[in-house]
Coordinates of N, CA, C and O in Angstrom, one line a residue:
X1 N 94.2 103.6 124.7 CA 94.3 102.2 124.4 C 95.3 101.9 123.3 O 96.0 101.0 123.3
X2 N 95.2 102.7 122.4 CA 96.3 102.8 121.3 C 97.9 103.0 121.7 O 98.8 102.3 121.1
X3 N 98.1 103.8 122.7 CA 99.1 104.0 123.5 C 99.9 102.6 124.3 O 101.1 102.5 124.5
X4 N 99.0 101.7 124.6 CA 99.2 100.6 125.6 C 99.3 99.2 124.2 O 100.0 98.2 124.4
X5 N 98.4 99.2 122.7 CA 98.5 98.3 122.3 C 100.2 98.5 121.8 O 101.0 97.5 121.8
X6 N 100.6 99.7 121.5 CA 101.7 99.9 120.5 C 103.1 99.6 121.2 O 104.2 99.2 120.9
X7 N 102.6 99.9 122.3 CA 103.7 99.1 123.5 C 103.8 98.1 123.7 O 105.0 97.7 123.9
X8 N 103.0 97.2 123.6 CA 102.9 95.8 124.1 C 103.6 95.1 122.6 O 104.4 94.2 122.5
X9 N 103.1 95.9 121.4 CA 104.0 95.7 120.0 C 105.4 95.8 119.9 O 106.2 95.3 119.1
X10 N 105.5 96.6 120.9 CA 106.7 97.1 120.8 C 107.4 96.1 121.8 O 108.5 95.7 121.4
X11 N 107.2 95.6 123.0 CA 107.3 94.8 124.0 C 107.9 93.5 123.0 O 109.1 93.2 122.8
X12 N 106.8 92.9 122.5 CA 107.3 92.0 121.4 C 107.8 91.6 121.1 O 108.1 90.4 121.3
X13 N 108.6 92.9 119.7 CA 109.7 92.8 118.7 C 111.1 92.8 120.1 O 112.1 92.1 120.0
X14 N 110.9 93.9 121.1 CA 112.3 93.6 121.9 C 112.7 92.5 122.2 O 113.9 92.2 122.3
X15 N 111.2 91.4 122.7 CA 111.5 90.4 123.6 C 111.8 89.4 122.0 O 112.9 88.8 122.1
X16 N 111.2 89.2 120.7 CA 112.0 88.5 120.0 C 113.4 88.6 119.4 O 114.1 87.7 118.9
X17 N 113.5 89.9 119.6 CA 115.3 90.5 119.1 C 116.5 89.9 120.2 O 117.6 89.4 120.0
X18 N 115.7 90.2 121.5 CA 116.6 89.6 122.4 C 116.8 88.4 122.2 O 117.9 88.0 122.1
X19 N 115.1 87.2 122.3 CA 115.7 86.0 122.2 C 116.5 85.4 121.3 O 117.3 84.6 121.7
X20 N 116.5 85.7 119.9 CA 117.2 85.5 118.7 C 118.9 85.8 119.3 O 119.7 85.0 119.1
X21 N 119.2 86.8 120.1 CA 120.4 87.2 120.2 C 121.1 86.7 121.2 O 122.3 86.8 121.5
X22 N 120.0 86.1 122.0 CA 120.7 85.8 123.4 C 120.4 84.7 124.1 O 120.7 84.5 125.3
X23 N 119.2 83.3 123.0 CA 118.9 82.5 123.2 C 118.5 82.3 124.4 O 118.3 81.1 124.8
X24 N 118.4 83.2 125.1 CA 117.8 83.1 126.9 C 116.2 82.3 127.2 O 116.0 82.6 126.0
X25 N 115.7 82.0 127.3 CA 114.0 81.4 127.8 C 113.2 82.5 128.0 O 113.6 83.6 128.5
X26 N 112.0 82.1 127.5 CA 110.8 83.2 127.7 C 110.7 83.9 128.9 O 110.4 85.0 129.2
X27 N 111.1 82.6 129.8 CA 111.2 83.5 131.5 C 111.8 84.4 131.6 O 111.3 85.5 132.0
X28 N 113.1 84.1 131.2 CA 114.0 85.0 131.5 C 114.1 86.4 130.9 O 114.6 87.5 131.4
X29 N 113.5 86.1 129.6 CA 113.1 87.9 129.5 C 112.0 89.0 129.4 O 111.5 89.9 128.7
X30 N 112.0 88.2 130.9 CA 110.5 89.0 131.4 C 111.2 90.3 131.6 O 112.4 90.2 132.0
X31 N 110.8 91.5 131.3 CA 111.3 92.8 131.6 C 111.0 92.8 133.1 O 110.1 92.2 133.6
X32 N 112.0 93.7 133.6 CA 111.3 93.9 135.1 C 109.9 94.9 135.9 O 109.3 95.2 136.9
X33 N 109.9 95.1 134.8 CA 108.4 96.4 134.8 C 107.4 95.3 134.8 O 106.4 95.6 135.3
X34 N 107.5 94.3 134.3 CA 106.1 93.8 133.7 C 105.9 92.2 135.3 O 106.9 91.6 135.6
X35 N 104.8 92.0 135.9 CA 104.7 91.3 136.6 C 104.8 90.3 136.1 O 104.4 90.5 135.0
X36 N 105.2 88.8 136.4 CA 105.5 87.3 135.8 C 104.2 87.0 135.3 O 104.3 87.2 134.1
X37 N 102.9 86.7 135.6 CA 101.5 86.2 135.5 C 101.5 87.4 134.2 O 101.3 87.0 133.1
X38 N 101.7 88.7 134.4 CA 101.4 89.6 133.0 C 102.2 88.5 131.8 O 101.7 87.8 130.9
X39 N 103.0 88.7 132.2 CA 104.3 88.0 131.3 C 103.9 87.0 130.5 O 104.0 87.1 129.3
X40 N 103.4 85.9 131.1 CA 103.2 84.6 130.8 C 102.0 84.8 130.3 O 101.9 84.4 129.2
X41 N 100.8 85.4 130.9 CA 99.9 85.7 129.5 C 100.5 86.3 128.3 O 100.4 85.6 127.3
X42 N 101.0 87.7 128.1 CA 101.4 87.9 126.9 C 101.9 86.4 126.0 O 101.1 86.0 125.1
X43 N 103.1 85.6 126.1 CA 103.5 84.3 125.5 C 102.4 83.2 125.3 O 102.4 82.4 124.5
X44 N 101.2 83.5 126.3 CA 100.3 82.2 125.7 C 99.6 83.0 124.3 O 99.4 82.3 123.3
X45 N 99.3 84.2 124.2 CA 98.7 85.2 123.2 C 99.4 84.9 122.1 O 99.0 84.5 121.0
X46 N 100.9 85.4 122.5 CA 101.6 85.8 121.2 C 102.0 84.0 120.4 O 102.4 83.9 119.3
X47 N 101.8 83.1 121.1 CA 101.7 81.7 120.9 C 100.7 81.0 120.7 O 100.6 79.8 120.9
X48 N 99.6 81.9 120.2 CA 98.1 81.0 120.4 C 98.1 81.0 118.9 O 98.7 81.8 118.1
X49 N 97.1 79.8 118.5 CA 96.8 79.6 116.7 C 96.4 80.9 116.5 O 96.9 81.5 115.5
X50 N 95.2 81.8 117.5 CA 94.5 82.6 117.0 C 95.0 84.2 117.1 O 94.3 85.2 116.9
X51 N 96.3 83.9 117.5 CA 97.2 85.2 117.3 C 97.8 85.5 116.3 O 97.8 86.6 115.9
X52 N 98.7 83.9 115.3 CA 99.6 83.7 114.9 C 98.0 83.8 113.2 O 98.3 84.3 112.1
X53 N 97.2 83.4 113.4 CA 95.7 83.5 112.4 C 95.9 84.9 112.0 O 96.3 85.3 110.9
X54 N 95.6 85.8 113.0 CA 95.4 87.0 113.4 C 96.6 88.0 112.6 O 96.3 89.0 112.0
X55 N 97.8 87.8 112.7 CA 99.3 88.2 112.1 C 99.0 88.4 110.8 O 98.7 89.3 110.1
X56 N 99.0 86.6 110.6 CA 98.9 86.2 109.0 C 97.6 86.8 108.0 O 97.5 86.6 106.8
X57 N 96.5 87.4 108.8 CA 95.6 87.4 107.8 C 95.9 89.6 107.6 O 95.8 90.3 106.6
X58 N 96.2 89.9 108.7 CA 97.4 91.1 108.9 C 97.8 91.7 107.7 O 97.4 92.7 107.1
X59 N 98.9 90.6 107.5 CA 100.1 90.6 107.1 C 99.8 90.6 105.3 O 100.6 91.1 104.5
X60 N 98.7 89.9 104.8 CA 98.7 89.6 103.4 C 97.5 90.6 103.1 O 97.2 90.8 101.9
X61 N 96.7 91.4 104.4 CA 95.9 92.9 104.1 C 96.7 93.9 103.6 O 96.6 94.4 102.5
X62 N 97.6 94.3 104.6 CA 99.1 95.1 104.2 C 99.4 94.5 103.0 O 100.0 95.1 102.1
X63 N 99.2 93.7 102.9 CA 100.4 93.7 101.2 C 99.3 93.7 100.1 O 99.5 93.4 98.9
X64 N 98.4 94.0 100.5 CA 97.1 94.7 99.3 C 96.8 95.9 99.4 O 96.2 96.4 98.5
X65 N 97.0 96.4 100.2 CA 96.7 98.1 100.2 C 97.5 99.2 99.4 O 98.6 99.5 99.7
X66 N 96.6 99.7 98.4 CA 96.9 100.4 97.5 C 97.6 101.6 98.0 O 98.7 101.9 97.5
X67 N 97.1 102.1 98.9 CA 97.2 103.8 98.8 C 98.0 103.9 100.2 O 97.5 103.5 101.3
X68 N 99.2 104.5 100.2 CA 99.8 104.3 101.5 C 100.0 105.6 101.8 O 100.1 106.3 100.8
X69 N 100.0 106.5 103.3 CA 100.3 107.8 103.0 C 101.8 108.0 103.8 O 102.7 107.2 103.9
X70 N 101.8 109.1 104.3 CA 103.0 109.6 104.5 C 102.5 110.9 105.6 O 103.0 112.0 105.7
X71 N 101.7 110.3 106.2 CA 101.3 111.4 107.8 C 101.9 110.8 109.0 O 101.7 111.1 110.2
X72 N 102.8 109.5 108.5 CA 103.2 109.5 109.9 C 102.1 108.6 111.0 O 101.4 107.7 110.7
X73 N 102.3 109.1 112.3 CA 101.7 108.7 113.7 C 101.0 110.2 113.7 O 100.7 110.6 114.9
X74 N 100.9 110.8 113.1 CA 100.1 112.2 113.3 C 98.7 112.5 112.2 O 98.7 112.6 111.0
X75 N 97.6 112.5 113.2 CA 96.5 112.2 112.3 C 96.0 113.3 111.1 O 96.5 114.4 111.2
X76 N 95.4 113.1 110.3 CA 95.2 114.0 109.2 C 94.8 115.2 109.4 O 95.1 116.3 108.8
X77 N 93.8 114.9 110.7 CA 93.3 116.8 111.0 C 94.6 117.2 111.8 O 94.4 118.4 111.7
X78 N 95.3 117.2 112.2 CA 96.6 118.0 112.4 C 97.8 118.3 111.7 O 98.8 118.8 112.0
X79 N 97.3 117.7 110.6 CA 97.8 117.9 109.0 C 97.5 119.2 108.5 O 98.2 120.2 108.1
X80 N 95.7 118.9 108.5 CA 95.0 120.4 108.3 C 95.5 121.4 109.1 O 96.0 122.5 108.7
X81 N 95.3 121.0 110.7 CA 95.2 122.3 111.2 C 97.2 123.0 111.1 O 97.8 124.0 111.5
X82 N 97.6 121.9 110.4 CA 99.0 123.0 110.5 C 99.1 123.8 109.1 O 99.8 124.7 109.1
X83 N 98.3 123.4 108.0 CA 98.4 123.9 107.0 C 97.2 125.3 106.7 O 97.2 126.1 105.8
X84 N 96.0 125.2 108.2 CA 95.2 126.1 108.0 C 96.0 127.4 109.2 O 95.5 128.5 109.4
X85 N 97.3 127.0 110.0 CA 98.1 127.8 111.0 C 99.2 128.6 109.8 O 99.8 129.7 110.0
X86 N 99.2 128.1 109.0 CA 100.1 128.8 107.8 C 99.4 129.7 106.6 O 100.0 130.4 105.8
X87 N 98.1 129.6 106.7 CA 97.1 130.1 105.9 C 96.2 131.2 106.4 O 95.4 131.8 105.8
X88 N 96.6 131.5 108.0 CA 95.7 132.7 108.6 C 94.8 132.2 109.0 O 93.8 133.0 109.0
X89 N 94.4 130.6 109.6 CA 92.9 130.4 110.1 C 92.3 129.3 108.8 O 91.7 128.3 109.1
X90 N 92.5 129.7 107.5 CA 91.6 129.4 106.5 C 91.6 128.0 106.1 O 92.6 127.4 105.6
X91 N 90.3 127.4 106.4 CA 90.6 125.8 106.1 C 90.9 125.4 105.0 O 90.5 126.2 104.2
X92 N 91.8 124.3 104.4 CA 92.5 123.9 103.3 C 91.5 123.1 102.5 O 90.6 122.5 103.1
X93 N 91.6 123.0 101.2 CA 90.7 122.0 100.1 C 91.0 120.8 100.8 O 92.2 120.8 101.3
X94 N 90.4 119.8 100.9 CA 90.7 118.3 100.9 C 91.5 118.1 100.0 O 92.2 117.2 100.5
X95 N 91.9 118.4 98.9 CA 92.8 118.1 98.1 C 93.9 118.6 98.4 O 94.8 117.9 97.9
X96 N 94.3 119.4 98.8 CA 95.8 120.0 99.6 C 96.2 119.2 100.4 O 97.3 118.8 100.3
X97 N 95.2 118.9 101.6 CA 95.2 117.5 102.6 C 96.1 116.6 101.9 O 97.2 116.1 102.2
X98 N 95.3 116.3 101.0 CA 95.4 114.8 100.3 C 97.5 114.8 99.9 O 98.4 114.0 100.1
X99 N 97.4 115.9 99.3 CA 98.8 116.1 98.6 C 99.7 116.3 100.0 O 100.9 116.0 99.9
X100 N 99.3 116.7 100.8 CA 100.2 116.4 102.4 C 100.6 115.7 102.7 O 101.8 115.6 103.0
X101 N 99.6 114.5 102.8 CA 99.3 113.7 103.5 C 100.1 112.5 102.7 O 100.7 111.6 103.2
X102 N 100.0 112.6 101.2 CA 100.4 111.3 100.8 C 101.4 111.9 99.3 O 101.2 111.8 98.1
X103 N 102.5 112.7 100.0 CA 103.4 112.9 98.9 C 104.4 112.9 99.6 O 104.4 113.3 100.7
X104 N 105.9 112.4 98.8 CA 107.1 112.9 99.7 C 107.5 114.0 100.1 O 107.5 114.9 99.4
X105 N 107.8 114.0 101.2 CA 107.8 115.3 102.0 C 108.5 116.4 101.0 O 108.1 117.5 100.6
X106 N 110.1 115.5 100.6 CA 111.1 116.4 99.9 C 110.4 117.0 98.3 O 110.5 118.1 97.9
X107 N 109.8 116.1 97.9 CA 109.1 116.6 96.6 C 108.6 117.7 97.4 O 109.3 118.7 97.0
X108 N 107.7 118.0 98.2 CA 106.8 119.2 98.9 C 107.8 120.5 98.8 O 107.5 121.6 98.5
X109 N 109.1 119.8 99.5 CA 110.0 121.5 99.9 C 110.5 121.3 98.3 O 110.1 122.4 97.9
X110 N 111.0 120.8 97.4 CA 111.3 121.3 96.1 C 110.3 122.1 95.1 O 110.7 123.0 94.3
X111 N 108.7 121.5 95.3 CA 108.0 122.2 94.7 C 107.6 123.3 95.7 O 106.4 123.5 95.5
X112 N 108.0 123.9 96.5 CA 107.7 125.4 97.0 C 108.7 126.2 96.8 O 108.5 127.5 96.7
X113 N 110.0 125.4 96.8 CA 111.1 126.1 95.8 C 110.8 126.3 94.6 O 111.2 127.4 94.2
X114 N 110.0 125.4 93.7 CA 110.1 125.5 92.2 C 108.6 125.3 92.2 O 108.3 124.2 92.6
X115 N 107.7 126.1 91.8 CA 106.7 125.6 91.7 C 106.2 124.7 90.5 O 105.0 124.4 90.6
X116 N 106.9 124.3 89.3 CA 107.0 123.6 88.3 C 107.2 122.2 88.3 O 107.0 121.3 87.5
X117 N 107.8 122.5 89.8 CA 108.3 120.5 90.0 C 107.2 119.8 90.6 O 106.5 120.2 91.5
X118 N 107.1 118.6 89.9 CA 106.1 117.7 90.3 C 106.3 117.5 91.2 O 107.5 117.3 91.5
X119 N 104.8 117.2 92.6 CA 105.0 116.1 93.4 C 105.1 114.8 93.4 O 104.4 114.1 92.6
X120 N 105.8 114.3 94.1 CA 105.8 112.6 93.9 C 104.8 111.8 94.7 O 104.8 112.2 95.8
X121 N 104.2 111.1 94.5 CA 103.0 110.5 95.3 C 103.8 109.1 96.3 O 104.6 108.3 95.9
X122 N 103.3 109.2 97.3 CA 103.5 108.0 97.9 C 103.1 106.4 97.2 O 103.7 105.5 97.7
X123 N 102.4 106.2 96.2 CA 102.0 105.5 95.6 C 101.1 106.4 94.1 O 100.6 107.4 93.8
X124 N 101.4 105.1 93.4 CA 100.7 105.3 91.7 C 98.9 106.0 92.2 O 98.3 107.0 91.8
X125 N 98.5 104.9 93.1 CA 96.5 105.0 93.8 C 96.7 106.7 94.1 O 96.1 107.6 93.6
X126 N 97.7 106.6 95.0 CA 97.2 108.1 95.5 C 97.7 109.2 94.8 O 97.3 110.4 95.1
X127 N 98.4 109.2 93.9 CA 98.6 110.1 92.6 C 97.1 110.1 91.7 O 96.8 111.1 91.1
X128 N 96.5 109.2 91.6 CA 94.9 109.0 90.8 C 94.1 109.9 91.3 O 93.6 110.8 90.6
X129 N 93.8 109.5 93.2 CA 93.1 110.3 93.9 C 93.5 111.7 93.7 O 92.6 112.5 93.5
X130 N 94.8 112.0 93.8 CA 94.9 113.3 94.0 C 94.7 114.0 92.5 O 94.3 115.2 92.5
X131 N 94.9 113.3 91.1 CA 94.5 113.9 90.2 C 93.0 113.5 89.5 O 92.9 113.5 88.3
X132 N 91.9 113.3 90.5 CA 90.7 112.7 89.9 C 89.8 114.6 89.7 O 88.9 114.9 88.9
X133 N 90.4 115.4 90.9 CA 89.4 116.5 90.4 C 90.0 117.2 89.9 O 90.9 117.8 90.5
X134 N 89.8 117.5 88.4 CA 90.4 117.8 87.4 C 89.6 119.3 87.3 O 90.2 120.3 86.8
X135 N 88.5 119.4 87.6 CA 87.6 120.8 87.7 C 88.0 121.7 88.5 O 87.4 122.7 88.2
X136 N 88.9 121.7 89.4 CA 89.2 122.8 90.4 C 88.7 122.9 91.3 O 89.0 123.8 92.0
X137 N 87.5 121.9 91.7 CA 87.1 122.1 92.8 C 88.0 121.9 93.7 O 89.0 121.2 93.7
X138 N 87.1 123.0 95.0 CA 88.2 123.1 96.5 C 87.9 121.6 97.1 O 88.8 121.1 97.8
X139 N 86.7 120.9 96.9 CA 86.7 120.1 97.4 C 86.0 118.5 96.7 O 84.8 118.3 96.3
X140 N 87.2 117.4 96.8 CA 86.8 116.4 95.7 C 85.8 115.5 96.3 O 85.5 114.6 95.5
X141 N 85.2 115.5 97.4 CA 84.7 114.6 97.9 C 83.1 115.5 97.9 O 82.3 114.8 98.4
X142 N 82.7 116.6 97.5 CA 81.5 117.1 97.9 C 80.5 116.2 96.9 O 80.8 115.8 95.8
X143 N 79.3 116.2 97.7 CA 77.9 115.7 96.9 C 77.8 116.7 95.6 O 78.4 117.7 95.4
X144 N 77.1 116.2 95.0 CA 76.8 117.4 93.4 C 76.4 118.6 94.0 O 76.4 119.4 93.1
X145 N 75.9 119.3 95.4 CA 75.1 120.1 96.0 C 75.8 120.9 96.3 O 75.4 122.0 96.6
X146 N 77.6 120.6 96.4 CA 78.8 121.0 97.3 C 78.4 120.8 98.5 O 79.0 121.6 99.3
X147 N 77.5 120.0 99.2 CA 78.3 119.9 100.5 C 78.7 118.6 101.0 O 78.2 117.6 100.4
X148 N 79.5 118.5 102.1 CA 80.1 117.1 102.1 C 79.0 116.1 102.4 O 77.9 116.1 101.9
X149 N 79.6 115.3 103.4 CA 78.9 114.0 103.6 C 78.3 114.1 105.1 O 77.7 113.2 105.6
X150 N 78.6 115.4 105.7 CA 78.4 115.5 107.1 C 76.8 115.7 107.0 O 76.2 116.2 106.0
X151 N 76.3 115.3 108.0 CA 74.7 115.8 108.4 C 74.5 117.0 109.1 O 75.3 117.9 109.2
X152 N 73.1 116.8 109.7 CA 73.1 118.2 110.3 C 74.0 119.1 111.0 O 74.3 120.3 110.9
X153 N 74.3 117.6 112.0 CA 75.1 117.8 113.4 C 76.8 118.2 112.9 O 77.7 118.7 113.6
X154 N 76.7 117.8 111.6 CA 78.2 117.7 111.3 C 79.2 116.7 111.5 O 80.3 116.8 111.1
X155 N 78.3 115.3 112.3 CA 78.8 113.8 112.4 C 77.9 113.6 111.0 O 76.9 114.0 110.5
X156 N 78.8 112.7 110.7 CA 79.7 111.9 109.5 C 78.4 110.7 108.7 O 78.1 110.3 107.6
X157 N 78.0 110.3 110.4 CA 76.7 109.4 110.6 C 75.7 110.1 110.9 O 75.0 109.6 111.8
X158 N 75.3 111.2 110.5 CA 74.0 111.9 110.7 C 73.1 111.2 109.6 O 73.5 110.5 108.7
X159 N 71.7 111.6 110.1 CA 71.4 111.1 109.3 C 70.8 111.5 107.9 O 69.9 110.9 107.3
X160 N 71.3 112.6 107.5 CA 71.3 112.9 106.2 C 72.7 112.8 105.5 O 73.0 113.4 104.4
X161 N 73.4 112.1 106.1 CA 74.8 111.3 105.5 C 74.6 110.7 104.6 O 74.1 109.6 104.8
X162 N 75.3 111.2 103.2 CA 75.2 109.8 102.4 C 76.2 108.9 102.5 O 77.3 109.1 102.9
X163 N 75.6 107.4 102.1 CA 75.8 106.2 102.0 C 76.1 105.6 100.9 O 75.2 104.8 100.6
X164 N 77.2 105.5 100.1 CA 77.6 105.4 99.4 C 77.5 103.1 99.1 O 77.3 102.4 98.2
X165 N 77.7 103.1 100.6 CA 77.7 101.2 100.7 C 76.2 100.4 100.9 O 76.0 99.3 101.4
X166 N 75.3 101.3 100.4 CA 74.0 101.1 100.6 C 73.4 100.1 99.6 O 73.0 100.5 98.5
X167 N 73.3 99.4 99.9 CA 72.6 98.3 98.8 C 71.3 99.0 98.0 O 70.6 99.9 98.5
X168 N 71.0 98.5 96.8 CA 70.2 99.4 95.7 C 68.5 98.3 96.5 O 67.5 98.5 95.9
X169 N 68.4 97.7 97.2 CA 67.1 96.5 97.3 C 65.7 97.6 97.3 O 64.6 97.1 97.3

């Protein structure tokens, strides 16, 4: 589904680049892949109040978000699992994650050249995060007990998961 929204995003920005450049009509740049009735719904969507609502309320979320990272279109456990393929198998701290995931790459290959050189953070937030466990723990997110937030099953939502957004009533 992610696959099909990112296209249709992408569909988009082409069909506005073109029109801007070639002042042609909506009709006219229907791609030929895409059926006319497809077509013409996409334009009543991308022209409806509740798309253009939808953009805008988007658009001013993104420009509040603190912590940006730097994994790319490639999800974080395949972040791990390439840094636990370089390690012999052995799972990585969440905090290694974290410094992967949200540092510039080139800071990364300078400090494995130098290990004295600072990493640079993608952002001021995620320099915070990455220096909040100051103890050495392998992992910053464990309960006081050391273990994480997983439950029995090892879903996330078990129900000995803590809840951190739990109202005190």
């Amino acid at each position: 589904m992610n696959t099909c929204k990112r296209l249709i995003s992408d569909e988009k920005d082409r069909f506005k680049n073109k029109k801007a450049k070639t002042g042609l009509s909506d009709e006219q740049l229907c791609p030929s892949y895409f059926h006319p009735n497809f077509w013409d719904g996409l334009l009543k969507f991308w022209n409806s109040d509740a798309y253009k609502h939808h953009v805008e309320v988007g658009s001013k979320y993104r420009q509040k978000v603190n912590t940006s990272h730097s994994a790319g279109t490639k999800a974080f456990e395949a972040h791990e699992m390439g840094i636990m393929e370089k390690n012999n198998g052995k799972k990585p701290p969440l905090l290694k994650v974290w410094e992967r995931t949200h540092t510039i790459a080139a800071s990364r290959r300078v400090r494995e050249a130098d290990a004295t050189k600072p990493l640079v953070f993608t952002s001021p937030h995620a320099m915070e995060i990455a220096r909040f466990d100051e103890n050495g723990s392998d992992d910053v997110w464990a309960d006081d007990d050391g273990s994480d937030d997983a439950g029995e099953d090892g879903d996330v939502g078990g129900d000995n998961a803590r809840n951190d957004y739990a109202s005190d009533e």
